Each structure stands twice: as structure tokens, then as C-alpha cells.
Amino acid sequence: MDELEIIKRGVVSITTEELLIGKLKKSKSEKKPLRIKLGVDPTAPDIHLGFTVVLRKLRQFQELGHRIVLIIGDYTAMIGDPSGRSAARPQLTHEQVMENSKKYQQQFFKIVGKENVEIVYNGSWFSKMNFQDIIKLVSKVTIGRLLSHDYFADRYKAGNPISLHELMYPVMQGYDSIMVQADIELGATDQTFNVLIGRDMQKDAGMEPQIGIFMPVLIGMDGKQKMSKSLGNYIGIDEEPQEIFGKLMSIPDEIMIQYYELISDLSLTEINEIKKQLKDGSFHPRDAKKKLAYEITRMYSTSEKAKNAEEEFERVFKDKQNPEDMQEIKIASTELKDGKIWIVKLLTLTGMAESKGEAQRLISQGAVTLNGEKITTPSDCVLQDGAILKVGKRKFAKLRL
């Protein structure tokens, strides 16, 4: 497989392929690696499988001998990318962003090698700007250009407010490309507008414009919307192996092949064979999904842990048994009254729900059982030592008094 074929695998579009070929030829003749830019805003501390689609492409460029430039958007993250948003994102403090970035970088290197990588923070240039610098920067892009894109135009037409700081986001991302002298910028398809702004700004600065390479958006566990932490349909690469395996087993059959193609290490030949077997009925969808779950879990843990996760899944979901390594949670006697506890309080105390609101929602959905009995109302429950609390299909806890 030649260099261009490797780069194009799983790619939706390239702006443009002809220019990319030219850059690759120039890189080879001058023996100078291309600078491959990826900008990330650590608005949350975890990387999920959806984001690994772009990171895996980054690793391919790295293996081809090119230089990776990872921009940690400590300043852009304080705005939040408005792409695909019908309202402004909640603003984060710089301290929150920097705390998130620590864990983010640890997970980044689970996928991308540490060699030939340059990590920069865009605060290293934005923090030094005065107001005159900012005026000069924003003068490079017109309001008409910004409002031409769907995610601003749709909000404007709908009468939804657009704050001035949001209009700054694509301009800042474009300026990043100038500062790191990017030859290529990677992104999901929802980043197309931001990457093209970067091309325009580089051209205006007298630079050769970057090539945009766009990857598909991975559909989340719900099978409907893109994988997102805010939508709760994500699978984090740092989650426990049992959780990763179980979540993958819950995805709809219709999106299974997309997962094979975008986030697994299987070759195209192997994936095409799986497609063929699914079509002729020689490979049951459940078995194909189990293979997928094993492969992905192994990638972010070990083969042994992936196998254990598979066996645990079979025991819990097929044989209807409780997990062997169930966590035990101590409940202080002071939390009980006459041997009873409010089930909403129990869920938040054990960490099985992040808030009272979430706890009540889980109860109303019939997702909570105590000792095998489904809880349907947020009432007080008798609590005994060794009781088994279950939330959803995968969360179990043995309660100790």
C-alpha cells in the first residue's frame, strides 16, 4: 500500500487531493517531513472512541515519517467550538482547561507514538496579544464569511443569540495554523469550515495554504447522533475493560461495520470478509459484535483483560449471573434510619448516579434494582448487609453496612 493509499483510507474528503500529492512529492524530494496539525480543546478530561478516528489517522502520518503538531487549545477551549451547536457552550476557566489537558495528553499517547511529536498550547501566542493585535487578527475575516456557514447561519435565522466571542473561534483556529506553519490539518467533517478559514488566513499571510483532510464522524452508542460526552452516548478509552466491552455489545447492528472500519486495527480484507459473512448469514451479528468488542477492548487494555471482559459479559448477560469482581461500597450506619435509606440518596452516595436528578431519571426508566427487585418509585428501601445494587445493564455494587 503506497503513501497516498494509506492516507486516503477512511477519509471523507481532501481539500484538495491534487495539492496533497504535490506536498507529498515535495516532502519526499526535499527529505523534509510535513507538519501535520491537529487542534484539540480539552473541554473534558476523557478521549472517547469517536475522537480516536482522527488520532489513528494522525498515527498513520507519524508512521509515514511526518511530524505531528498537537495544539492544545487552552485559549480556544475557553470559548468552545460552536460547530454543530444551537446555543453557546458553557465557558470554562483556564484552570479547568489545563486540568483537563493533563489527563487528555496521557490518553493521547495511548494512540499516537511519542516520537516526532510537537505539543504546543495556543495560549503561548494568544496570551501575549494586546487589543491592537486582536483587532488586526479579526480584520482578516468578514462577518459575511462567518455567517455563510450553517452553524452560525442557522442560529441567526432561528433568532438564537450568537455572542461575539463565538465568532472568534474559527479565526483563532485559523491563526493557530499560521503559528505552527501547518502543511496539513486533520479534522472530522464538522471541522471543515474551521480548517478552510485556516487555509484562507495562511494564504493572506503569504504562506502556502494547508491541506484539509476530513474524517467521518463516528456515530454514538445510540446509533443516531455523533459520539459525544455531552450526549452520554460515548465510550471512553480509559474506561474499565468490562465497561468498554459491554458498551460495544450494546451498539445497534447497523453501525457495527462503521466501527470496524474506523476504530479497529483489522485490515480492509478482514473487514470485507466480515461484511460478506454477515450478508450470507454465516456470521451472526452478535458474534461479529463480540469480535469487535474484543478487538477494541484489547487495543486499550490487554488481550487478557479483553478476554476476561468477554467472559464477564457472558456470565452477566447470557447466564444472568452477578459479576465476580463486583465493587463493594461501605454505607455508614448514620445514613440509615430504622434500617432504611432513600433510594435516591443511595444512588448518589454510591456514585451510581451523579446527581439526585439523574437518580430519579434512572428510577423512572426502570434502570435500578436492589437485590433483584426493580425500584419504580423514589421511596425508602430496606438495606441489608451484602445487598446488590444494580443500575442499567452494567453497573453493579455489593453494599456493606
Coordinates of N, CA and C in Angstrom, one line a residue, residues 148-369:
S148 N -21.8 32.8 6.6 CA -22.1 31.9 5.5 C -22.2 30.4 5.9
H149 N -21.6 30.1 7.0 CA -21.6 28.7 7.4 C -22.8 28.4 8.2
D150 N -23.2 27.1 8.1 CA -24.5 26.6 8.6 C -24.7 26.9 10.1
Y151 N -23.6 26.5 10.9 CA -23.8 26.6 12.3 C -24.0 28.0 12.9
F152 N -23.6 29.0 12.1 CA -23.9 30.4 12.5 C -25.2 30.9 11.8
A153 N -25.3 30.5 10.5 CA -26.4 31.0 9.7 C -27.7 30.4 10.3
D154 N -27.7 29.2 10.7 CA -29.0 28.5 11.2 C -29.4 29.2 12.5
R155 N -28.4 29.5 13.4 CA -28.8 30.1 14.6 C -29.3 31.5 14.4
Y156 N -28.7 32.2 13.5 CA -29.1 33.6 13.2 C -30.5 33.6 12.6
K157 N -30.8 32.7 11.7 CA -32.1 32.7 11.1 C -33.2 32.3 12.2
A158 N -32.8 31.4 13.1 CA -33.7 30.9 14.1 C -33.9 32.0 15.2
G159 N -33.1 33.0 15.2 CA -33.2 34.1 16.2 C -32.5 33.7 17.5
N160 N -31.7 32.7 17.4 CA -30.9 32.3 18.6 C -29.7 33.2 18.7
P161 N -29.3 33.6 19.9 CA -28.2 34.6 20.1 C -26.9 34.0 19.7
I162 N -26.0 34.8 19.1 CA -24.6 34.5 18.8 C -23.8 35.5 19.4
S163 N -22.9 35.1 20.3 CA -22.1 36.0 21.0 C -20.8 36.3 20.2
L164 N -20.3 37.5 20.4 CA -19.1 37.9 19.6 C -17.9 37.0 19.9
H165 N -17.8 36.5 21.1 CA -16.6 35.6 21.4 C -16.7 34.3 20.6
E166 N -17.9 33.8 20.2 CA -18.1 32.6 19.4 C -17.6 32.8 18.0
L167 N -17.8 34.0 17.5 CA -17.3 34.3 16.1 C -15.8 34.3 16.1
M168 N -15.1 34.5 17.2 CA -13.7 34.5 17.3 C -13.1 33.1 17.1
Y169 N -13.9 32.1 17.4 CA -13.4 30.7 17.4 C -12.7 30.3 16.1
P170 N -13.4 30.3 15.0 CA -12.7 29.9 13.7 C -11.5 30.7 13.4
V171 N -11.6 32.0 13.7 CA -10.4 32.9 13.5 C -9.2 32.5 14.3
M172 N -9.4 32.2 15.5 CA -8.3 31.7 16.4 C -7.8 30.4 15.9
Q173 N -8.6 29.5 15.5 CA -8.2 28.2 15.0 C -7.3 28.4 13.7
G174 N -7.8 29.3 12.9 CA -7.0 29.6 11.6 C -5.7 30.2 11.9
Y175 N -5.6 31.1 13.0 CA -4.4 31.7 13.3 C -3.4 30.6 13.9
D176 N -3.9 29.6 14.5 CA -3.1 28.5 15.0 C -2.3 27.9 13.8
S177 N -3.0 27.8 12.7 CA -2.3 27.2 11.5 C -1.1 28.0 11.0
I178 N -1.3 29.3 11.2 CA -0.2 30.2 10.8 C 1.0 30.0 11.7
M179 N 0.7 30.0 13.0 CA 1.7 30.0 14.0 C 2.6 28.7 14.0
V180 N 1.9 27.6 13.7 CA 2.7 26.3 13.7 C 3.1 25.9 12.2
Q181 N 2.8 26.8 11.3 CA 3.2 26.6 9.9 C 2.7 25.2 9.4
A182 N 1.4 24.9 9.6 CA 0.8 23.6 9.2 C 0.8 23.4 7.7
D183 N 1.2 22.2 7.3 CA 1.1 21.8 5.9 C -0.2 21.1 5.7
I184 N -0.7 20.3 6.7 CA -1.9 19.6 6.7 C -2.6 19.7 8.0
E185 N -3.9 19.9 7.9 CA -4.7 19.9 9.2 C -5.8 18.8 9.1
L186 N -5.8 18.0 10.2 CA -6.8 16.9 10.2 C -8.0 17.3 11.0
G187 N -9.2 16.8 10.7 CA -10.4 17.1 11.5 C -11.5 16.2 11.0
A188 N -12.5 16.1 11.9 CA -13.8 15.4 11.4 C -14.5 16.4 10.4
T189 N -15.5 15.8 9.8 CA -16.2 16.6 8.7 C -16.8 17.9 9.3
D190 N -17.2 17.8 10.6 CA -17.8 19.0 11.2 C -16.8 20.2 11.5
Q191 N -15.5 19.9 11.2 CA -14.5 20.9 11.3 C -14.1 21.6 10.0
T192 N -14.8 21.2 8.9 CA -14.5 21.7 7.6 C -14.3 23.2 7.5
F193 N -15.3 23.9 8.0 CA -15.3 25.4 8.0 C -14.1 26.0 8.7
N194 N -13.8 25.5 9.9 CA -12.7 26.0 10.6 C -11.4 25.8 9.9
V195 N -11.2 24.6 9.3 CA -10.0 24.3 8.6 C -9.8 25.2 7.3
L196 N -10.9 25.4 6.6 CA -10.9 26.3 5.4 C -10.5 27.7 5.8
I197 N -11.0 28.2 6.9 CA -10.7 29.5 7.4 C -9.1 29.6 7.6
G198 N -8.6 28.5 8.1 CA -7.1 28.4 8.3 C -6.4 28.5 7.0
R199 N -6.9 27.9 6.0 CA -6.3 28.0 4.6 C -6.3 29.4 4.1
D200 N -7.5 30.1 4.3 CA -7.6 31.5 3.8 C -6.6 32.4 4.6
M201 N -6.5 32.2 5.9 CA -5.6 33.1 6.7 C -4.1 32.8 6.4
Q202 N -3.8 31.6 6.1 CA -2.4 31.3 5.7 C -2.1 32.0 4.4
K203 N -3.0 31.9 3.4 CA -2.8 32.5 2.1 C -2.6 34.0 2.3
D204 N -3.5 34.6 3.1 CA -3.4 36.0 3.4 C -2.1 36.4 4.0
A205 N -1.5 35.5 4.8 CA -0.2 35.8 5.4 C 1.0 35.5 4.5
G206 N 0.7 35.1 3.2 CA 1.8 34.8 2.3 C 2.4 33.4 2.4
M207 N 1.6 32.5 3.1 CA 2.1 31.1 3.2 C 1.4 30.2 2.2
E208 N 2.0 29.1 2.0 CA 1.3 28.1 1.2 C 0.2 27.5 2.0
P209 N -1.1 27.5 1.6 CA -2.2 27.1 2.4 C -2.1 25.6 2.7
Q210 N -2.6 25.2 3.9 CA -2.6 23.9 4.4 C -3.6 23.0 3.6
I211 N -3.4 21.7 3.6 CA -4.4 20.8 3.0 C -5.3 20.3 4.2
G212 N -6.6 20.3 3.9 CA -7.6 19.8 4.9 C -7.9 18.4 4.6
I213 N -7.8 17.5 5.6 CA -8.2 16.1 5.4 C -9.2 15.8 6.5
F214 N -10.4 15.4 6.0 CA -11.6 15.3 6.8 C -12.0 13.8 7.0
M215 N -12.2 13.4 8.3 CA -12.6 12.1 8.6 C -14.1 12.1 9.0
P216 N -14.7 10.9 8.8 CA -16.2 10.8 9.2 C -16.4 10.9 10.7
V217 N -17.6 11.4 11.0 CA -18.0 11.5 12.4 C -18.5 10.1 12.9
L218 N -17.9 9.6 14.0 CA -18.4 8.3 14.5 C -19.7 8.4 15.2
I219 N -20.7 7.6 14.8 CA -22.0 7.6 15.4 C -21.9 7.0 16.8
G220 N -22.6 7.6 17.8 CA -22.5 7.1 19.2 C -23.3 5.9 19.4
M221 N -23.3 5.4 20.7 CA -23.9 4.2 21.1 C -25.4 4.1 20.8
D222 N -26.0 5.3 20.7 CA -27.5 5.3 20.4 C -27.8 5.1 19.0
G223 N -26.8 5.1 18.1 CA -27.0 4.8 16.7 C -27.6 5.9 15.9
K224 N -27.7 7.1 16.5 CA -28.4 8.2 15.9 C -27.5 9.5 15.8
Q225 N -26.9 9.9 16.9 CA -26.1 11.1 16.9 C -24.6 10.8 17.0
K226 N -23.8 11.9 16.7 CA -22.4 11.6 16.8 C -22.0 11.4 18.2
M227 N -20.9 10.6 18.4 CA -20.4 10.2 19.7 C -20.0 11.5 20.5
S228 N -20.5 11.7 21.7 CA -20.3 12.9 22.4 C -20.4 12.7 23.9
K229 N -19.5 13.2 24.7 CA -19.7 13.1 26.1 C -20.9 13.8 26.6
S230 N -21.2 14.9 26.0 CA -22.3 15.7 26.5 C -23.7 15.0 26.2
L231 N -23.7 14.2 25.2 CA -24.9 13.4 24.8 C -25.0 12.1 25.6
G232 N -23.9 11.7 26.3 CA -23.9 10.5 27.0 C -23.9 9.2 26.2
N233 N -23.5 9.3 24.9 CA -23.5 8.1 24.0 C -22.1 7.7 23.6
Y234 N -21.2 7.9 24.6 CA -19.8 7.8 24.3 C -19.2 6.5 25.0
I235 N -18.0 6.1 24.5 CA -17.2 5.0 25.1 C -15.8 5.6 25.3
G236 N -15.4 5.8 26.5 CA -14.1 6.4 26.8 C -13.0 5.3 26.7
I237 N -11.8 5.7 26.2 CA -10.8 4.7 26.0 C -10.1 4.4 27.3
D238 N -10.4 5.2 28.4 CA -9.8 5.0 29.7 C -10.8 4.3 30.6
E239 N -11.9 3.9 30.1 CA -12.9 3.2 31.0 C -12.4 1.8 31.3
E240 N -13.0 1.1 32.2 CA -12.6 -0.2 32.6 C -12.9 -1.2 31.4
P241 N -12.1 -2.2 31.2 CA -12.3 -3.1 30.1 C -13.8 -3.7 30.0
Q242 N -14.3 -4.0 31.2 CA -15.7 -4.6 31.2 C -16.7 -3.5 30.7
E243 N -16.4 -2.3 31.0 CA -17.3 -1.2 30.6 C -17.2 -1.0 29.1
I244 N -16.0 -1.0 28.5 CA -15.8 -0.8 27.1 C -16.5 -2.0 26.3
F245 N -16.2 -3.2 26.8 CA -16.8 -4.4 26.1 C -18.3 -4.3 26.2
G246 N -18.9 -4.1 27.3 CA -20.3 -4.0 27.5 C -21.0 -3.0 26.6
K247 N -20.4 -1.8 26.6 CA -20.9 -0.7 25.8 C -20.9 -1.0 24.3
L248 N -19.8 -1.6 23.8 CA -19.7 -2.0 22.4 C -20.8 -3.1 22.1
M249 N -21.1 -4.0 23.0 CA -22.1 -5.0 22.8 C -23.5 -4.4 22.7
S250 N -23.6 -3.2 23.1 CA -25.0 -2.6 23.2 C -25.2 -1.7 21.9
I251 N -24.2 -1.5 21.1 CA -24.5 -0.6 19.9 C -25.4 -1.3 18.9
P252 N -26.2 -0.6 18.1 CA -27.0 -1.2 17.1 C -26.2 -1.9 16.0
D253 N -26.8 -3.0 15.5 CA -26.1 -3.8 14.5 C -25.7 -2.9 13.3
E254 N -26.6 -1.9 13.0 CA -26.4 -1.1 11.8 C -25.1 -0.3 11.7
I255 N -24.5 0.0 12.9 CA -23.3 0.9 12.9 C -22.1 0.0 13.2
M256 N -22.2 -1.3 13.3 CA -21.1 -2.1 13.7 C -20.0 -2.1 12.6
I257 N -20.3 -2.1 11.3 CA -19.3 -2.1 10.3 C -18.5 -0.7 10.3
Q258 N -19.2 0.4 10.6 CA -18.6 1.7 10.7 C -17.5 1.6 11.8
Y259 N -17.8 1.0 12.9 CA -16.8 0.9 14.0 C -15.6 0.0 13.5
Y260 N -15.9 -1.1 12.8 CA -14.8 -1.9 12.3 C -13.9 -1.1 11.4
E261 N -14.5 -0.3 10.6 CA -13.7 0.4 9.6 C -12.9 1.6 10.1
L262 N -13.5 2.2 11.1 CA -12.9 3.5 11.6 C -12.1 3.4 12.9
I263 N -12.4 2.4 13.7 CA -11.6 2.4 15.0 C -11.0 1.1 15.4
S264 N -11.0 0.1 14.4 CA -10.3 -1.2 14.7 C -9.0 -1.3 13.9
D265 N -8.2 -2.2 14.3 CA -6.9 -2.5 13.6 C -7.0 -3.5 12.5
L266 N -8.2 -4.1 12.3 CA -8.4 -5.1 11.3 C -8.1 -4.5 9.9
S267 N -7.6 -5.3 9.0 CA -7.3 -4.9 7.6 C -8.6 -4.8 6.8
L268 N -8.6 -4.1 5.7 CA -9.7 -4.0 4.9 C -10.2 -5.4 4.3
T269 N -9.2 -6.2 4.1 CA -9.5 -7.6 3.6 C -10.3 -8.3 4.7
E270 N -9.9 -8.2 6.0 CA -10.6 -8.9 7.1 C -12.0 -8.3 7.2
I271 N -12.1 -7.0 7.1 CA -13.4 -6.3 7.3 C -14.4 -6.7 6.2
N272 N -13.9 -6.8 4.9 CA -14.7 -7.2 3.8 C -15.2 -8.6 3.9
E273 N -14.4 -9.4 4.5 CA -14.8 -10.8 4.8 C -15.9 -10.9 5.8
I274 N -15.8 -10.1 6.8 CA -16.9 -10.0 7.8 C -18.2 -9.5 7.2
K275 N -18.1 -8.5 6.4 CA -19.3 -8.0 5.7 C -19.9 -9.1 4.8
K276 N -19.1 -9.9 4.1 CA -19.6 -10.9 3.3 C -20.3 -12.0 4.1
Q277 N -19.7 -12.4 5.2 CA -20.3 -13.4 6.1 C -21.5 -12.9 6.8
L278 N -21.6 -11.7 7.1 CA -22.8 -11.1 7.7 C -24.0 -11.2 6.7
K279 N -23.6 -10.9 5.4 CA -24.6 -10.8 4.4 C -25.1 -12.2 4.0
D280 N -24.3 -13.2 4.0 CA -24.7 -14.6 3.6 C -25.2 -15.4 4.9
G281 N -25.1 -14.8 6.0 CA -25.7 -15.4 7.2 C -24.8 -16.4 7.9
S282 N -23.5 -16.5 7.4 CA -22.6 -17.4 8.1 C -21.9 -16.9 9.3
F283 N -22.1 -15.6 9.6 CA -21.6 -14.9 10.8 C -22.7 -14.2 11.4
H284 N -23.1 -14.6 12.6 CA -24.2 -14.0 13.3 C -23.8 -12.6 13.8
P285 N -24.7 -11.6 13.7 CA -24.4 -10.2 14.1 C -23.9 -10.2 15.5
R286 N -24.4 -11.0 16.4 CA -24.0 -10.9 17.8 C -22.5 -11.4 18.0
D287 N -22.2 -12.4 17.2 CA -20.8 -12.9 17.2 C -19.8 -11.9 16.6
A288 N -20.3 -11.2 15.5 CA -19.5 -10.2 14.9 C -19.3 -9.0 15.8
K289 N -20.3 -8.7 16.6 CA -20.2 -7.6 17.6 C -19.3 -8.0 18.7
K290 N -19.3 -9.3 19.1 CA -18.5 -9.8 20.2 C -17.0 -9.7 19.7
K291 N -16.7 -10.0 18.5 CA -15.4 -9.9 17.9 C -14.9 -8.4 18.0
L292 N -15.8 -7.5 17.5 CA -15.5 -6.1 17.6 C -15.2 -5.6 19.0
A293 N -16.0 -6.0 19.9 CA -15.9 -5.6 21.3 C -14.5 -6.1 21.9
Y294 N -14.2 -7.3 21.5 CA -12.9 -7.9 22.0 C -11.7 -7.1 21.4
E295 N -11.8 -6.8 20.1 CA -10.7 -6.2 19.4 C -10.4 -4.8 20.0
I296 N -11.5 -4.0 20.2 CA -11.4 -2.6 20.7 C -10.9 -2.6 22.1
T297 N -11.5 -3.5 23.0 CA -11.1 -3.6 24.4 C -9.7 -4.0 24.5
R298 N -9.2 -4.9 23.7 CA -7.8 -5.3 23.7 C -6.9 -4.1 23.3
M299 N -7.3 -3.3 22.4 CA -6.4 -2.2 22.0 C -6.2 -1.2 23.1
Y300 N -7.1 -1.0 24.0 CA -7.0 -0.1 25.1 C -6.7 -0.7 26.5
S301 N -6.5 -2.0 26.5 CA -6.1 -2.7 27.7 C -5.1 -3.7 27.4
T302 N -5.4 -5.0 27.5 CA -4.6 -6.1 27.1 C -5.5 -7.3 26.6
S303 N -4.9 -8.2 25.9 CA -5.6 -9.4 25.4 C -6.3 -10.1 26.6
E304 N -5.5 -10.3 27.7 CA -6.1 -11.0 28.9 C -7.3 -10.3 29.5
K305 N -7.2 -8.9 29.6 CA -8.3 -8.2 30.2 C -9.5 -8.2 29.2
A306 N -9.2 -8.2 27.9 CA -10.3 -8.2 27.0 C -11.0 -9.6 27.0
K307 N -10.3 -10.6 27.2 CA -10.9 -12.0 27.3 C -11.7 -12.1 28.6
N308 N -11.1 -11.5 29.7 CA -11.9 -11.5 31.0 C -13.2 -10.7 30.9
A309 N -13.1 -9.6 30.1 CA -14.3 -8.8 29.9 C -15.3 -9.5 29.1
E310 N -14.9 -10.3 28.2 CA -15.8 -11.1 27.4 C -16.5 -12.2 28.2
E311 N -15.7 -12.9 29.1 CA -16.2 -13.9 29.9 C -17.2 -13.3 30.9
E312 N -16.9 -12.1 31.5 CA -17.7 -11.4 32.4 C -19.1 -11.1 31.8
F313 N -19.0 -10.6 30.5 CA -20.2 -10.2 29.8 C -21.1 -11.5 29.6
E314 N -20.5 -12.6 29.2 CA -21.3 -13.8 29.0 C -21.9 -14.2 30.3
R315 N -21.2 -14.1 31.4 CA -21.7 -14.6 32.7 C -22.9 -13.7 33.2
V316 N -22.8 -12.4 33.0 CA -23.8 -11.4 33.5 C -25.0 -11.4 32.6
F317 N -24.7 -11.3 31.3 CA -25.9 -11.1 30.3 C -26.5 -12.3 29.7
K318 N -25.6 -13.3 29.5 CA -26.2 -14.5 28.9 C -26.6 -15.5 30.0
D319 N -25.8 -15.7 31.0 CA -26.2 -16.6 32.1 C -26.9 -15.9 33.3
K320 N -27.1 -14.6 33.2 CA -27.9 -13.8 34.2 C -27.3 -14.0 35.6
Q321 N -25.9 -14.0 35.7 CA -25.3 -14.1 37.0 C -24.7 -12.7 37.3
N322 N -24.3 -12.5 38.6 CA -23.7 -11.3 39.0 C -22.2 -11.3 38.7
P323 N -21.6 -10.2 38.5 CA -20.1 -10.2 38.2 C -19.3 -10.7 39.3
E324 N -18.2 -11.4 39.0 CA -17.3 -11.9 40.1 C -16.6 -10.9 40.8
D325 N -16.1 -9.8 40.1 CA -15.3 -8.8 40.7 C -16.1 -7.6 41.0
M326 N -17.3 -7.7 41.5 CA -18.2 -6.6 41.8 C -17.6 -5.7 42.9
Q327 N -17.6 -4.4 42.7 CA -17.1 -3.5 43.7 C -18.0 -3.5 45.0
E328 N -17.3 -3.4 46.1 CA -18.0 -3.3 47.4 C -18.0 -1.9 47.9
I329 N -19.1 -1.4 48.3 CA -19.2 0.0 48.8 C -19.8 0.0 50.2
K330 N -19.0 0.7 51.1 CA -19.4 0.8 52.5 C -20.5 1.9 52.7
I331 N -21.6 1.6 53.4 CA -22.6 2.6 53.7 C -22.6 2.8 55.2
A332 N -22.3 4.0 55.7 CA -22.3 4.3 57.1 C -23.7 4.1 57.7
S333 N -23.7 3.6 58.9 CA -25.0 3.4 59.6 C -25.7 4.7 59.9
T334 N -25.0 5.8 59.9 CA -25.6 7.1 60.1 C -26.5 7.5 59.0
E335 N -26.3 6.9 57.8 CA -27.0 7.2 56.6 C -28.4 6.6 56.6
L336 N -28.6 5.6 57.5 CA -29.8 4.8 57.6 C -30.7 5.3 58.7
K337 N -32.0 5.1 58.5 CA -33.0 5.4 59.6 C -33.9 4.3 59.7
D338 N -33.8 3.6 60.8 CA -34.7 2.4 61.0 C -34.4 1.3 60.0
G339 N -33.1 1.2 59.6 CA -32.7 0.2 58.6 C -33.0 0.6 57.2
K340 N -33.6 1.8 56.9 CA -34.0 2.2 55.6 C -33.1 3.4 55.1
I341 N -33.1 3.5 53.8 CA -32.5 4.7 53.1 C -33.2 5.1 51.9
W342 N -33.3 6.4 51.6 CA -33.9 6.9 50.4 C -33.1 6.4 49.2
I343 N -33.8 5.7 48.3 CA -33.1 5.1 47.2 C -32.3 6.2 46.3
V344 N -32.9 7.4 46.2 CA -32.2 8.4 45.5 C -30.9 8.8 46.2
K345 N -30.9 8.9 47.5 CA -29.7 9.2 48.3 C -28.7 8.0 48.1
L346 N -29.2 6.8 48.1 CA -28.3 5.6 48.0 C -27.5 5.7 46.6
L347 N -28.2 6.0 45.6 CA -27.6 6.1 44.3 C -26.5 7.1 44.2
T348 N -26.8 8.3 44.8 CA -25.7 9.3 44.8 C -24.6 9.0 45.7
L349 N -24.9 8.4 46.9 CA -23.8 8.0 47.8 C -22.9 7.0 47.2
T350 N -23.4 6.1 46.5 CA -22.6 5.0 45.9 C -21.9 5.5 44.6
G351 N -22.3 6.7 44.1 CA -21.7 7.1 42.8 C -22.3 6.5 41.6
M352 N -23.4 5.8 41.8 CA -24.1 5.1 40.7 C -24.9 6.2 39.9
A353 N -25.1 7.3 40.5 CA -25.8 8.5 39.8 C -25.0 9.7 40.2
E354 N -24.8 10.6 39.3 CA -24.0 11.8 39.6 C -24.8 12.9 40.4
S355 N -26.2 12.8 40.3 CA -27.0 13.8 41.0 C -28.3 13.2 41.3
K356 N -29.1 13.9 42.2 CA -30.4 13.4 42.5 C -31.3 13.4 41.3
G357 N -31.2 14.4 40.4 CA -32.0 14.4 39.2 C -31.7 13.2 38.3
E358 N -30.4 12.8 38.2 CA -30.1 11.6 37.4 C -30.6 10.4 38.1
A359 N -30.5 10.3 39.4 CA -31.0 9.2 40.1 C -32.5 9.0 39.9
Q360 N -33.3 10.0 40.0 CA -34.7 9.9 39.8 C -35.1 9.6 38.3
R361 N -34.2 10.0 37.4 CA -34.5 9.7 36.0 C -34.2 8.2 35.8
L362 N -33.2 7.6 36.4 CA -32.8 6.2 36.3 C -34.0 5.4 36.9
I363 N -34.5 5.8 38.0 CA -35.6 5.1 38.6 C -36.8 5.1 37.8
S364 N -37.1 6.2 37.2 CA -38.3 6.3 36.4 C -38.2 5.5 35.1
Q365 N -37.0 5.2 34.6 CA -36.7 4.4 33.5 C -36.7 2.9 33.8
G366 N -36.8 2.6 35.1 CA -36.8 1.2 35.5 C -35.4 0.6 35.4
A367 N -34.4 1.4 35.5 CA -33.0 1.0 35.4 C -32.3 0.6 36.7
V368 N -33.1 0.7 37.8 CA -32.5 0.4 39.1 C -33.1 -0.8 39.8
T369 N -32.3 -1.7 40.2 CA -32.8 -2.9 41.0 C -32.0 -3.0 42.3

